[in-house]
Amino acid sequence: MSRWTSGADRWRRRTARVGLVGAALAGLVAGLVVGGPPAGASAEASAAAGGRKTITGEIDGAEYRIELPARWNGTLVLYSHGYFLAEWVPEGVQVANRVETEQWLIEHGYAVAASKFKNDGVGYGVQDGVTDQVALLDWFEEHVGEPRRTVSSGMSQGGLIAALLAERNPKRFDGVAAMCAEYDTHATWNSGLDVTFVVKTLLAPGEDIELVRAGEDAAASRDALAAAIDRALETPEGRARLALAGAVANIPGWYAAHEPKPKTTDELVAAQSLWTKWAYSYGIGPVGRTELEARAGGNPSWNTGIDYGRLLARSSQRDLVRDAYAAAPGGDLGADLKRLAKAPRIRPDAKAVAYQYRHGIVRGTTPAPVVTLHSTGDGGAVTDQERWYADQIRRHGNSASLRQLWVDRGGHCSFSSADELVMLRTLLDRIDDGQWPSTTPTRLNASVSAMGPAYQKVLDLGTGADLPLEPAYTNFTPPQMLRPSR
């Protein structure tokens, strides 16, 4: 068995499932009614042991859950979930990225709440998320009480929603905590189109694959892209082209949350290709686009005027591409770039582009302090999103109101509850004191360790394994975004 074959097999065993989604929370508690529901809303509730109260219900077709501690300290953490695939939707309503985070917050006097959003939270629910979370906050203030301070938190697509909530309701939120977020989702979908365009053009020429406006052919197109990726992994030339497909979106070669970053070219490309397959072909590929297009009134993505050679020259992964082509006897990067340049381009629908600009992009104002948390090896919400967000805040907000934190792991949203709580406590200190506490990796990691072993588990979305990991806060400089919306 070759070193490549053994490495590829190792990575393939980790492809059980991935998507831009959070972990499902189980064992949800029933709740107690506090006040009556407003028009269009319903609620159920009962008391739990120790005086904790759980409120569940529905507002305008969106489920919600509220958890109240026995002695509320006046702070509400309003949580926005990530992108749910139709094939995988968590039961109940998540109120934190991890259940241990939820428990710690309630035990320490915090109220937590979340809407699942309309349509069971499936797909590109940014517009619904903003509307449904505001409706839930209105309900909370009327029937529970007005919080002394309200924090908008969220993960992945929910990180965008968390930031938009504060930008569009500046007097109602005292801080934002965004994890593994995408602040320019229009750029994400454009870069996703670039990835699948390269796969189709170089690895599946002549195949009947519809990248946009796929309609009833969406699932077949998705599966054809995935099959082309699997075939490409078997040859050096195929792996080189996969490296190019990943590079046009700055996708890193680190997929597994529980393992160190790969070192060899073949292993880096194999890890990168898992993002290409599961996040970009399955997650926001033809099927995901069909759902977005239904909301937006057409296709919002394009690659007219895009020079893939120039994208590669600015990519954080350009060296990996060069190494992969150098290792491919029949590889010709120049010839492949010429094929991409000659391939027919995809045009957008103006109405859908306008929809994305209304609902998929933050402005970068900072009416409240913002703390962000991101994994350095995240290929689902690529780290260039954080650099772009910081640039927007420099232009439109106050850079002193932003603090960006990093953990050195692969995977999407690969945080322990201790990581999440240390981030939240950093934000709360900033809200209380008017200045940021020390956020050196040494201090942050010490705080993570002090949380104890019950809070150290990290979920790997690719395998579903939930294992304890060492604290991993670090310093990091993200790459420049390749297809920003502005």
GROMACS .gro file of C-alpha atoms in nm:
model
  486
    1MET     CA    1   0.000   0.000   0.000
    2SER     CA    2   0.141   0.340  -0.098
    3ARG     CA    3   0.181   0.624   0.147
    4TRP     CA    4  -0.085   0.814  -0.052
    5THR     CA    5  -0.336   0.528  -0.040
    6SER     CA    6  -0.300   0.483   0.334
    7GLY     CA    7  -0.330   0.858   0.388
    8ALA     CA    8  -0.637   0.884   0.167
    9ASP     CA    9  -0.806   0.592   0.340
   10ARG     CA   10  -0.740   0.756   0.674
   11TRP     CA   11  -0.914   1.075   0.559
   12ARG     CA   12  -1.202   0.892   0.393
   13ARG     CA   13  -1.289   0.721   0.718
   14ARG     CA   14  -1.366   1.065   0.852
   15THR     CA   15  -1.625   1.153   0.587
   16ALA     CA   16  -1.928   1.019   0.771
   17ARG     CA   17  -2.102   1.356   0.765
   18VAL     CA   18  -2.029   1.725   0.756
   19GLY     CA   19  -2.235   2.036   0.697
   20LEU     CA   20  -2.239   2.398   0.804
   21VAL     CA   21  -2.453   2.306   1.105
   22GLY     CA   22  -2.422   2.280   1.482
   23ALA     CA   23  -2.443   1.970   1.697
   24ALA     CA   24  -2.792   1.847   1.791
   25LEU     CA   25  -2.885   1.897   2.155
   26ALA     CA   26  -3.080   1.624   2.331
   27GLY     CA   27  -3.266   1.593   2.660
   28LEU     CA   28  -3.454   1.922   2.633
   29VAL     CA   29  -3.656   2.008   2.939
   30ALA     CA   30  -4.029   2.093   2.931
   31GLY     CA   31  -4.115   2.442   3.066
   32LEU     CA   32  -4.346   2.679   3.266
   33VAL     CA   33  -4.567   2.955   3.122
   34VAL     CA   34  -4.465   3.306   3.227
   35GLY     CA   35  -4.744   3.541   3.118
   36GLY     CA   36  -4.971   3.479   2.822
   37PRO     CA   37  -4.862   3.450   2.459
   38PRO     CA   38  -4.914   3.742   2.221
   39ALA     CA   39  -5.113   3.713   1.900
   40GLY     CA   40  -4.959   3.456   1.668
   41ALA     CA   41  -4.767   3.290   1.951
   42SER     CA   42  -4.812   2.993   2.178
   43ALA     CA   43  -4.622   2.877   2.482
   44GLU     CA   44  -4.586   2.577   2.710
   45ALA     CA   45  -4.384   2.560   3.025
   46SER     CA   46  -4.320   2.390   3.356
   47ALA     CA   47  -4.075   2.415   3.641
   48ALA     CA   48  -3.762   2.204   3.661
   49ALA     CA   49  -3.564   2.100   3.966
   50GLY     CA   50  -3.400   2.384   4.155
   51GLY     CA   51  -3.645   2.646   4.036
   52ARG     CA   52  -3.525   2.654   3.674
   53LYS     CA   53  -3.804   2.728   3.424
   54THR     CA   54  -3.821   2.623   3.060
   55ILE     CA   55  -4.058   2.795   2.819
   56THR     CA   56  -4.126   2.647   2.476
   57GLY     CA   57  -4.366   2.762   2.211
   58GLU     CA   58  -4.412   2.904   1.864
   59ILE     CA   59  -4.427   3.255   1.721
   60ASP     CA   60  -4.547   3.296   1.361
   61GLY     CA   61  -4.450   2.940   1.276
   62ALA     CA   62  -4.107   2.947   1.443
   63GLU     CA   63  -4.040   2.729   1.748
   64TYR     CA   64  -3.858   2.887   2.039
   65ARG     CA   65  -3.716   2.787   2.375
   66ILE     CA   66  -3.633   3.002   2.678
   67GLU     CA   67  -3.443   2.880   2.985
   68LEU     CA   68  -3.473   3.083   3.304
   69PRO     CA   69  -3.253   3.024   3.610
   70ALA     CA   70  -3.392   3.013   3.961
   71ARG     CA   71  -3.234   3.353   4.028
   72TRP     CA   72  -3.193   3.555   3.709
   73ASN     CA   73  -2.901   3.799   3.708
   74GLY     CA   74  -3.069   4.017   3.444
   75THR     CA   75  -2.858   3.907   3.146
   76LEU     CA   76  -3.018   3.735   2.845
   77VAL     CA   77  -2.807   3.547   2.588
   78LEU     CA   78  -3.005   3.520   2.263
   79TYR     CA   79  -2.856   3.245   2.046
   80SER     CA   80  -2.879   3.209   1.665
   81HIS     CA   81  -2.809   2.867   1.515
   82GLY     CA   82  -2.619   2.784   1.196
   83TYR     CA   83  -2.716   2.653   0.853
   84PHE     CA   84  -2.925   2.335   0.875
   85LEU     CA   85  -2.935   2.085   0.591
   86ALA     CA   86  -3.279   1.945   0.511
   87GLU     CA   87  -3.137   1.595   0.567
   88TRP     CA   88  -3.013   1.680   0.917
   89VAL     CA   89  -3.203   1.906   1.154
   90PRO     CA   90  -3.146   1.893   1.531
   91GLU     CA   91  -3.440   1.803   1.749
   92GLY     CA   92  -3.580   2.079   1.962
   93VAL     CA   93  -3.429   2.428   1.978
   94GLN     CA   94  -3.062   2.494   2.049
   95VAL     CA   95  -2.987   2.779   2.291
   96ALA     CA   96  -2.607   2.747   2.283
   97ASN     CA   97  -2.339   2.586   2.070
   98ARG     CA   98  -2.298   2.311   2.333
   99VAL     CA   99  -2.531   2.182   2.603
  100GLU     CA  100  -2.261   2.228   2.871
  101THR     CA  101  -2.254   2.599   2.783
  102GLU     CA  102  -2.630   2.618   2.829
  103GLN     CA  103  -2.609   2.443   3.167
  104TRP     CA  104  -2.324   2.662   3.295
  105LEU     CA  105  -2.501   2.983   3.197
  106ILE     CA  106  -2.826   2.882   3.367
  107GLU     CA  107  -2.645   2.763   3.680
  108HIS     CA  108  -2.473   3.101   3.700
  109GLY     CA  109  -2.789   3.306   3.670
  110TYR     CA  110  -2.809   3.379   3.297
  111ALA     CA  111  -3.125   3.342   3.090
  112VAL     CA  112  -3.079   3.184   2.746
  113ALA     CA  113  -3.320   3.183   2.455
  114ALA     CA  114  -3.340   3.101   2.085
  115SER     CA  115  -3.579   3.071   1.794
  116LYS     CA  116  -3.538   2.779   1.557
  117PHE     CA  117  -3.662   3.008   1.275
  118LYS     CA  118  -3.937   2.932   1.026
  119ASN     CA  119  -3.920   2.623   0.803
  120ASP     CA  120  -3.760   2.430   1.090
  121GLY     CA  121  -3.449   2.645   1.049
  122VAL     CA  122  -3.349   2.476   0.721
  123GLY     CA  123  -3.135   2.650   0.462
  124TYR     CA  124  -3.047   3.013   0.409
  125GLY     CA  125  -3.267   3.148   0.687
  126VAL     CA  126  -3.089   3.478   0.752
  127GLN     CA  127  -3.392   3.696   0.684
  128ASP     CA  128  -3.615   3.466   0.890
  129GLY     CA  129  -3.354   3.448   1.164
  130VAL     CA  130  -3.338   3.823   1.215
  131THR     CA  131  -3.718   3.857   1.211
  132ASP     CA  132  -3.785   3.558   1.437
  133GLN     CA  133  -3.521   3.649   1.694
  134VAL     CA  134  -3.657   4.002   1.728
  135ALA     CA  135  -4.008   3.858   1.771
  136LEU     CA  136  -3.877   3.631   2.046
  137LEU     CA  137  -3.699   3.919   2.219
  138ASP     CA  138  -4.023   4.117   2.206
  139TRP     CA  139  -4.206   3.822   2.366
  140PHE     CA  140  -3.941   3.784   2.634
  141GLU     CA  141  -3.949   4.151   2.729
  142GLU     CA  142  -4.329   4.154   2.750
  143HIS     CA  143  -4.384   3.826   2.936
  144VAL     CA  144  -4.063   3.761   3.130
  145GLY     CA  145  -3.908   4.102   3.183
  146GLU     CA  146  -3.674   4.352   3.021
  147PRO     CA  147  -3.313   4.230   3.050
  148ARG     CA  148  -3.054   4.446   3.217
  149ARG     CA  149  -2.828   4.352   2.927
  150THR     CA  150  -2.881   4.137   2.617
  151VAL     CA  151  -2.608   3.953   2.430
  152SER     CA  152  -2.660   3.840   2.070
  153SER     CA  153  -2.466   3.518   2.014
  154GLY     CA  154  -2.452   3.278   1.720
  155MET     CA  155  -2.247   3.023   1.529
  156SER     CA  156  -2.170   2.990   1.157
  157GLN     CA  157  -2.458   3.145   0.961
  158GLY     CA  158  -2.600   3.232   1.302
  159GLY     CA  159  -2.292   3.444   1.368
  160LEU     CA  160  -2.400   3.663   1.077
  161ILE     CA  161  -2.751   3.680   1.222
  162ALA     CA  162  -2.610   3.773   1.563
  163ALA     CA  163  -2.415   4.063   1.413
  164LEU     CA  164  -2.707   4.180   1.197
  165LEU     CA  165  -2.938   4.182   1.500
  166ALA     CA  166  -2.714   4.427   1.683
  167GLU     CA  167  -2.651   4.642   1.375
  168ARG     CA  168  -3.022   4.672   1.295
  169ASN     CA  169  -3.143   4.704   1.655
  170PRO     CA  170  -2.866   4.911   1.813
  171LYS     CA  171  -3.050   5.000   2.132
  172ARG     CA  172  -3.154   4.644   2.215
  173PHE     CA  173  -2.823   4.459   2.232
  174ASP     CA  174  -2.530   4.522   2.461
  175GLY     CA  175  -2.281   4.288   2.292
  176VAL     CA  176  -2.226   4.036   2.013
  177ALA     CA  177  -2.051   3.697   2.040
  178ALA     CA  178  -2.002   3.543   1.695
  179MET     CA  179  -1.849   3.196   1.654
  180CYS     CA  180  -1.711   3.054   1.327
  181ALA     CA  181  -1.919   3.317   1.151
  182GLU     CA  182  -1.964   3.427   0.793
  183TYR     CA  183  -2.025   3.801   0.774
  184ASP     CA  184  -2.032   3.819   0.394
  185THR     CA  185  -2.235   3.516   0.290
  186HIS     CA  186  -2.270   3.656  -0.062
  187ALA     CA  187  -1.894   3.610  -0.092
  188THR     CA  188  -1.927   3.257   0.046
  189TRP     CA  189  -2.177   3.157  -0.224
  190ASN     CA  190  -1.969   3.321  -0.498
  191SER     CA  191  -1.656   3.139  -0.379
  192GLY     CA  192  -1.857   2.819  -0.352
  193LEU     CA  193  -1.953   2.861  -0.717
  194ASP     CA  194  -1.585   2.907  -0.804
  195VAL     CA  195  -1.500   2.579  -0.630
  196THR     CA  196  -1.766   2.373  -0.806
  197PHE     CA  197  -1.694   2.548  -1.137
  198VAL     CA  198  -1.333   2.429  -1.122
  199VAL     CA  199  -1.442   2.076  -1.026
  200LYS     CA  200  -1.693   2.057  -1.311
  201THR     CA  201  -1.461   2.211  -1.573
  202LEU     CA  202  -1.143   2.020  -1.492
  203LEU     CA  203  -1.266   1.698  -1.330
  204ALA     CA  204  -1.604   1.633  -1.491
  205PRO     CA  205  -1.587   1.784  -1.843
  206GLY     CA  206  -1.887   1.702  -2.057
  207GLU     CA  207  -2.095   1.572  -1.765
  208ASP     CA  208  -2.450   1.695  -1.718
  209ILE     CA  209  -2.393   1.905  -1.406
  210GLU     CA  210  -2.597   2.215  -1.331
  211LEU     CA  211  -2.418   2.439  -1.083
  212VAL     CA  212  -2.700   2.696  -1.055
  213ARG     CA  213  -3.073   2.691  -1.135
  214ALA     CA  214  -3.052   2.312  -1.111
  215GLY     CA  215  -3.414   2.253  -1.011
  216GLU     CA  216  -3.509   1.885  -1.023
  217ASP     CA  217  -3.154   1.798  -1.136
  218ALA     CA  218  -2.995   1.940  -0.820
  219ALA     CA  219  -2.939   1.610  -0.639
  220ALA     CA  220  -2.796   1.442  -0.949
  221SER     CA  221  -2.562   1.737  -1.008
  222ARG     CA  222  -2.452   1.730  -0.644
  223ASP     CA  223  -2.378   1.357  -0.661
  224ALA     CA  224  -2.187   1.396  -0.987
  225LEU     CA  225  -1.964   1.662  -0.832
  226ALA     CA  226  -1.897   1.438  -0.532
  227ALA     CA  227  -1.815   1.142  -0.760
  228ALA     CA  228  -1.572   1.356  -0.960
  229ILE     CA  229  -1.393   1.455  -0.640
  230ASP     CA  230  -1.364   1.092  -0.531
  231ARG     CA  231  -1.221   0.990  -0.870
  232ALA     CA  232  -0.974   1.276  -0.870
  233LEU     CA  233  -0.824   1.163  -0.541
  234GLU     CA  234  -0.694   0.848  -0.711
  235THR     CA  235  -0.440   1.020  -0.937
  236PRO     CA  236  -0.169   1.285  -0.889
  237GLU     CA  237  -0.321   1.495  -1.169
  238GLY     CA  238  -0.663   1.475  -1.009
  239ARG     CA  239  -0.526   1.577  -0.672
  240ALA     CA  240  -0.350   1.875  -0.828
  241ARG     CA  241  -0.677   1.995  -0.978
  242LEU     CA  242  -0.853   1.944  -0.646
  243ALA     CA  243  -0.589   2.164  -0.484
  244LEU     CA  244  -0.668   2.430  -0.742
  245ALA     CA  245  -1.042   2.399  -0.674
  246GLY     CA  246  -0.984   2.451  -0.302
  247ALA     CA  247  -0.738   2.734  -0.351
  248VAL     CA  248  -0.982   2.960  -0.537
  249ALA     CA  249  -1.180   2.981  -0.212
  250ASN     CA  250  -0.889   2.986   0.037
  251ILE     CA  251  -0.995   2.644   0.170
  252PRO     CA  252  -0.729   2.511   0.411
  253GLY     CA  253  -0.603   2.154   0.421
  254TRP     CA  254  -0.722   2.080   0.774
  255TYR     CA  255  -1.053   1.900   0.817
  256ALA     CA  256  -1.039   1.701   1.141
  257ALA     CA  257  -1.089   1.879   1.472
  258HIS     CA  258  -0.928   1.598   1.671
  259GLU     CA  259  -0.604   1.559   1.475
  260PRO     CA  260  -0.304   1.782   1.402
  261LYS     CA  261  -0.285   1.963   1.073
  262PRO     CA  262  -0.162   1.729   0.795
  263LYS     CA  263   0.194   1.784   0.676
  264THR     CA  264   0.243   1.616   0.338
  265THR     CA  265   0.107   1.757   0.015
  266ASP     CA  266  -0.113   1.453  -0.049
  267GLU     CA  267  -0.262   1.459   0.299
  268LEU     CA  268  -0.324   1.834   0.283
  269VAL     CA  269  -0.505   1.798  -0.050
  270ALA     CA  270  -0.705   1.500   0.078
  271ALA     CA  271  -0.820   1.702   0.381
  272GLN     CA  272  -0.896   2.005   0.166
  273SER     CA  273  -1.099   1.788  -0.072
  274LEU     CA  274  -1.327   1.683   0.214
  275TRP     CA  275  -1.430   2.046   0.252
  276THR     CA  276  -1.477   2.067  -0.125
  277LYS     CA  277  -1.699   1.759  -0.125
  278TRP     CA  278  -1.907   1.799   0.190
  279ALA     CA  279  -1.926   2.175   0.246
  280TYR     CA  280  -1.919   2.306  -0.112
  281SER     CA  281  -2.069   2.027  -0.324
  282TYR     CA  282  -2.319   1.896  -0.068
  283GLY     CA  283  -2.373   2.183   0.177
  284ILE     CA  284  -2.395   2.488  -0.054
  285GLY     CA  285  -2.375   2.304  -0.385
  286PRO     CA  286  -2.663   2.256  -0.632
  287VAL     CA  287  -2.917   2.140  -0.371
  288GLY     CA  288  -2.836   2.417  -0.126
  289ARG     CA  289  -2.846   2.669  -0.409
  290THR     CA  290  -3.192   2.556  -0.511
  291GLU     CA  291  -3.316   2.645  -0.163
  292LEU     CA  292  -3.138   2.983  -0.170
  293GLU     CA  293  -3.265   3.060  -0.520
  294ALA     CA  294  -3.623   2.998  -0.406
  295ARG     CA  295  -3.578   3.258  -0.131
  296ALA     CA  296  -3.384   3.507  -0.341
  297GLY     CA  297  -3.594   3.485  -0.657
  298GLY     CA  298  -3.315   3.352  -0.876
  299ASN     CA  299  -2.941   3.281  -0.881
  300PRO     CA  300  -2.735   3.539  -0.686
  301SER     CA  301  -2.389   3.402  -0.780
  302TRP     CA  302  -2.168   3.466  -1.079
  303ASN     CA  303  -1.818   3.420  -1.218
  304THR     CA  304  -1.835   3.650  -1.518
  305GLY     CA  305  -1.512   3.847  -1.537
  306ILE     CA  306  -1.332   3.622  -1.291
  307ASP     CA  307  -0.970   3.539  -1.375
  308TYR     CA  308  -0.886   3.221  -1.188
  309GLY     CA  309  -0.515   3.272  -1.241
  310ARG     CA  310  -0.539   3.600  -1.051
  311LEU     CA  311  -0.745   3.439  -0.776
  312LEU     CA  312  -0.479   3.172  -0.740
  313ALA     CA  313  -0.202   3.430  -0.722
  314ARG     CA  314  -0.374   3.590  -0.420
  315SER     CA  315  -0.481   3.264  -0.255
  316SER     CA  316  -0.346   3.150   0.081
  317GLN     CA  317  -0.325   2.800  -0.072
  318ARG     CA  318  -0.121   2.883  -0.382
  319ASP     CA  319   0.189   2.702  -0.256
  320LEU     CA  320  -0.012   2.385  -0.201
  321VAL     CA  321  -0.133   2.407  -0.562
  322ARG     CA  322   0.219   2.446  -0.693
  323ASP     CA  323   0.342   2.155  -0.484
  324ALA     CA  324   0.054   1.935  -0.598
  325TYR     CA  325   0.113   2.012  -0.966
  326ALA     CA  326   0.487   1.958  -0.922
  327ALA     CA  327   0.408   1.610  -0.787
  328ALA     CA  328   0.180   1.528  -1.083
  329PRO     CA  329   0.376   1.398  -1.387
  330GLY     CA  330   0.092   1.487  -1.623
  331GLY     CA  331  -0.013   1.805  -1.448
  332ASP     CA  332  -0.004   2.136  -1.632
  333LEU     CA  333  -0.125   2.430  -1.422
  334GLY     CA  334  -0.098   2.678  -1.708
  335ALA     CA  335  -0.308   2.458  -1.937
  336ASP     CA  336  -0.572   2.406  -1.668
  337LEU     CA  337  -0.598   2.780  -1.604
  338LYS     CA  338  -0.647   2.834  -1.979
  339ARG     CA  339  -0.929   2.576  -1.978
  340LEU     CA  340  -1.095   2.764  -1.694
  341ALA     CA  341  -1.053   3.094  -1.879
  342LYS     CA  342  -1.228   2.955  -2.189
  343ALA     CA  343  -1.514   2.781  -2.005
  344PRO     CA  344  -1.859   2.945  -2.035
  345ARG     CA  345  -1.937   3.174  -1.743
  346ILE     CA  346  -2.241   3.193  -1.516
  347ARG     CA  347  -2.443   3.511  -1.483
  348PRO     CA  348  -2.658   3.610  -1.185
  349ASP     CA  349  -3.015   3.731  -1.159
  350ALA     CA  350  -3.022   4.095  -1.051
  351LYS     CA  351  -3.317   4.041  -0.815
  352ALA     CA  352  -3.132   3.763  -0.633
  353VAL     CA  353  -2.813   3.968  -0.603
  354ALA     CA  354  -3.014   4.247  -0.444
  355TYR     CA  355  -3.164   3.997  -0.201
  356GLN     CA  356  -2.818   3.886  -0.090
  357TYR     CA  357  -2.702   4.241  -0.039
  358ARG     CA  358  -3.008   4.309   0.179
  359HIS     CA  359  -2.989   3.995   0.389
  360GLY     CA  360  -2.643   3.837   0.362
  361ILE     CA  361  -2.384   4.103   0.442
  362VAL     CA  362  -2.304   4.299   0.757
  363ARG     CA  363  -2.218   4.665   0.729
  364GLY     CA  364  -1.957   4.663   1.004
  365THR     CA  365  -2.107   4.917   1.242
  366THR     CA  366  -2.042   4.851   1.608
  367PRO     CA  367  -2.329   4.982   1.822
  368ALA     CA  368  -2.212   4.729   2.083
  369PRO     CA  369  -1.885   4.547   2.156
  370VAL     CA  370  -1.819   4.240   1.939
  371VAL     CA  371  -1.609   3.935   2.018
  372THR     CA  372  -1.547   3.669   1.754
  373LEU     CA  373  -1.410   3.315   1.782
  374HIS     CA  374  -1.282   3.108   1.489
  375SER     CA  375  -1.084   2.789   1.428
  376THR     CA  376  -0.767   2.850   1.228
  377GLY     CA  377  -0.835   2.543   1.010
  378ASP     CA  378  -1.201   2.616   0.933
  379GLY     CA  379  -1.274   2.544   0.567
  380GLY     CA  380  -1.652   2.581   0.597
  381ALA     CA  381  -1.654   2.941   0.716
  382VAL     CA  382  -1.308   3.030   0.589
  383THR     CA  383  -1.101   3.251   0.819
  384ASP     CA  384  -1.079   3.527   0.556
  385GLN     CA  385  -1.430   3.621   0.672
  386GLU     CA  386  -1.280   3.754   0.996
  387ARG     CA  387  -1.025   3.971   0.815
  388TRP     CA  388  -1.297   4.113   0.592
  389TYR     CA  389  -1.519   4.185   0.894
  390ALA     CA  390  -1.239   4.367   1.073
  391ASP     CA  391  -1.183   4.578   0.760
  392GLN     CA  392  -1.552   4.672   0.748
  393ILE     CA  393  -1.547   4.772   1.114
  394ARG     CA  394  -1.242   4.992   1.050
  395ARG     CA  395  -1.443   5.168   0.778
  396HIS     CA  396  -1.786   5.188   0.935
  397GLY     CA  397  -1.752   5.122   1.307
  398ASN     CA  398  -1.505   5.139   1.593
  399SER     CA  399  -1.213   4.896   1.583
  400ALA     CA  400  -1.171   4.930   1.959
  401SER     CA  401  -1.511   4.762   1.996
  402LEU     CA  402  -1.389   4.443   1.822
  403ARG     CA  403  -1.184   4.161   1.971
  404GLN     CA  404  -1.108   3.856   1.751
  405LEU     CA  405  -1.004   3.527   1.913
  406TRP     CA  406  -0.863   3.208   1.757
  407VAL     CA  407  -0.829   2.842   1.848
  408ASP     CA  408  -0.572   2.634   1.661
  409ARG     CA  409  -0.783   2.346   1.532
  410GLY     CA  410  -0.921   2.203   1.211
  411GLY     CA  411  -1.292   2.166   1.156
  412HIS     CA  412  -1.588   2.401   1.153
  413CYS     CA  413  -1.695   2.550   1.488
  414SER     CA  414  -1.461   2.312   1.670
  415PHE     CA  415  -1.494   2.471   2.013
  416SER     CA  416  -1.532   2.326   2.360
  417SER     CA  417  -1.788   2.473   2.595
  418ALA     CA  418  -1.492   2.615   2.790
  419ASP     CA  419  -1.376   2.795   2.473
  420GLU     CA  420  -1.726   2.933   2.424
  421LEU     CA  421  -1.768   3.041   2.786
  422VAL     CA  422  -1.427   3.209   2.803
  423MET     CA  423  -1.524   3.404   2.491
  424LEU     CA  424  -1.859   3.505   2.643
  425ARG     CA  425  -1.701   3.607   2.971
  426THR     CA  426  -1.449   3.819   2.779
  427LEU     CA  427  -1.740   4.003   2.617
  428LEU     CA  428  -1.928   4.042   2.946
  429ASP     CA  429  -1.618   4.189   3.111
  430ARG     CA  430  -1.594   4.439   2.824
  431ILE     CA  431  -1.961   4.533   2.866
  432ASP     CA  432  -1.925   4.577   3.244
  433ASP     CA  433  -1.587   4.751   3.257
  434GLY     CA  434  -1.582   4.946   2.931
  435GLN     CA  435  -1.250   4.793   2.829
  436TRP     CA  436  -1.132   4.455   2.711
  437PRO     CA  437  -0.960   4.222   2.956
  438SER     CA  438  -0.633   4.062   2.855
  439THR     CA  439  -0.688   3.820   2.566
  440THR     CA  440  -0.340   3.675   2.528
  441PRO     CA  441  -0.346   3.305   2.438
  442THR     CA  442  -0.170   3.225   2.765
  443ARG     CA  443  -0.441   3.391   2.973
  444LEU     CA  444  -0.726   3.249   2.764
  445ASN     CA  445  -0.589   2.895   2.778
  446ALA     CA  446  -0.544   2.920   3.152
  447SER     CA  447  -0.909   3.025   3.181
  448VAL     CA  448  -1.016   2.732   2.962
  449SER     CA  449  -0.820   2.488   3.178
  450ALA     CA  450  -0.971   2.632   3.492
  451MET     CA  451  -1.319   2.539   3.369
  452GLY     CA  452  -1.240   2.175   3.444
  453PRO     CA  453  -1.260   1.852   3.241
  454ALA     CA  454  -1.640   1.853   3.201
  455TYR     CA  455  -1.611   2.153   2.968
  456GLN     CA  456  -1.324   2.042   2.742
  457LYS     CA  457  -1.500   1.823   2.483
  458VAL     CA  458  -1.491   1.927   2.116
  459LEU     CA  459  -1.726   1.790   1.851
  460ASP     CA  460  -1.584   1.685   1.513
  461LEU     CA  461  -1.865   1.746   1.263
  462GLY     CA  462  -1.707   1.509   1.014
  463THR     CA  463  -1.716   1.203   1.237
  464GLY     CA  464  -1.962   1.295   1.509
  465ALA     CA  465  -1.700   1.214   1.773
  466ASP     CA  466  -1.704   1.433   2.085
  467LEU     CA  467  -1.367   1.417   2.262
  468PRO     CA  468  -1.176   1.623   2.519
  469LEU     CA  469  -0.897   1.839   2.376
  470GLU     CA  470  -0.628   2.059   2.525
  471PRO     CA  471  -0.688   2.437   2.526
  472ALA     CA  472  -0.578   2.581   2.191
  473TYR     CA  473  -0.619   2.959   2.191
  474THR     CA  474  -0.353   3.110   1.967
  475ASN     CA  475  -0.249   3.416   1.769
  476PHE     CA  476  -0.338   3.404   1.400
  477THR     CA  477  -0.347   3.629   1.094
  478PRO     CA  478  -0.620   3.528   0.846
  479PRO     CA  479  -0.579   3.558   0.469
  480GLN     CA  480  -0.740   3.821   0.250
  481MET     CA  481  -1.084   3.737   0.111
  482LEU     CA  482  -1.071   3.656  -0.262
  483ARG     CA  483  -1.430   3.745  -0.365
  484PRO     CA  484  -1.557   4.012  -0.121
  485SER     CA  485  -1.896   4.167  -0.191
  486ARG     CA  486  -1.758   4.509  -0.117
   0.00000   0.00000   0.00000
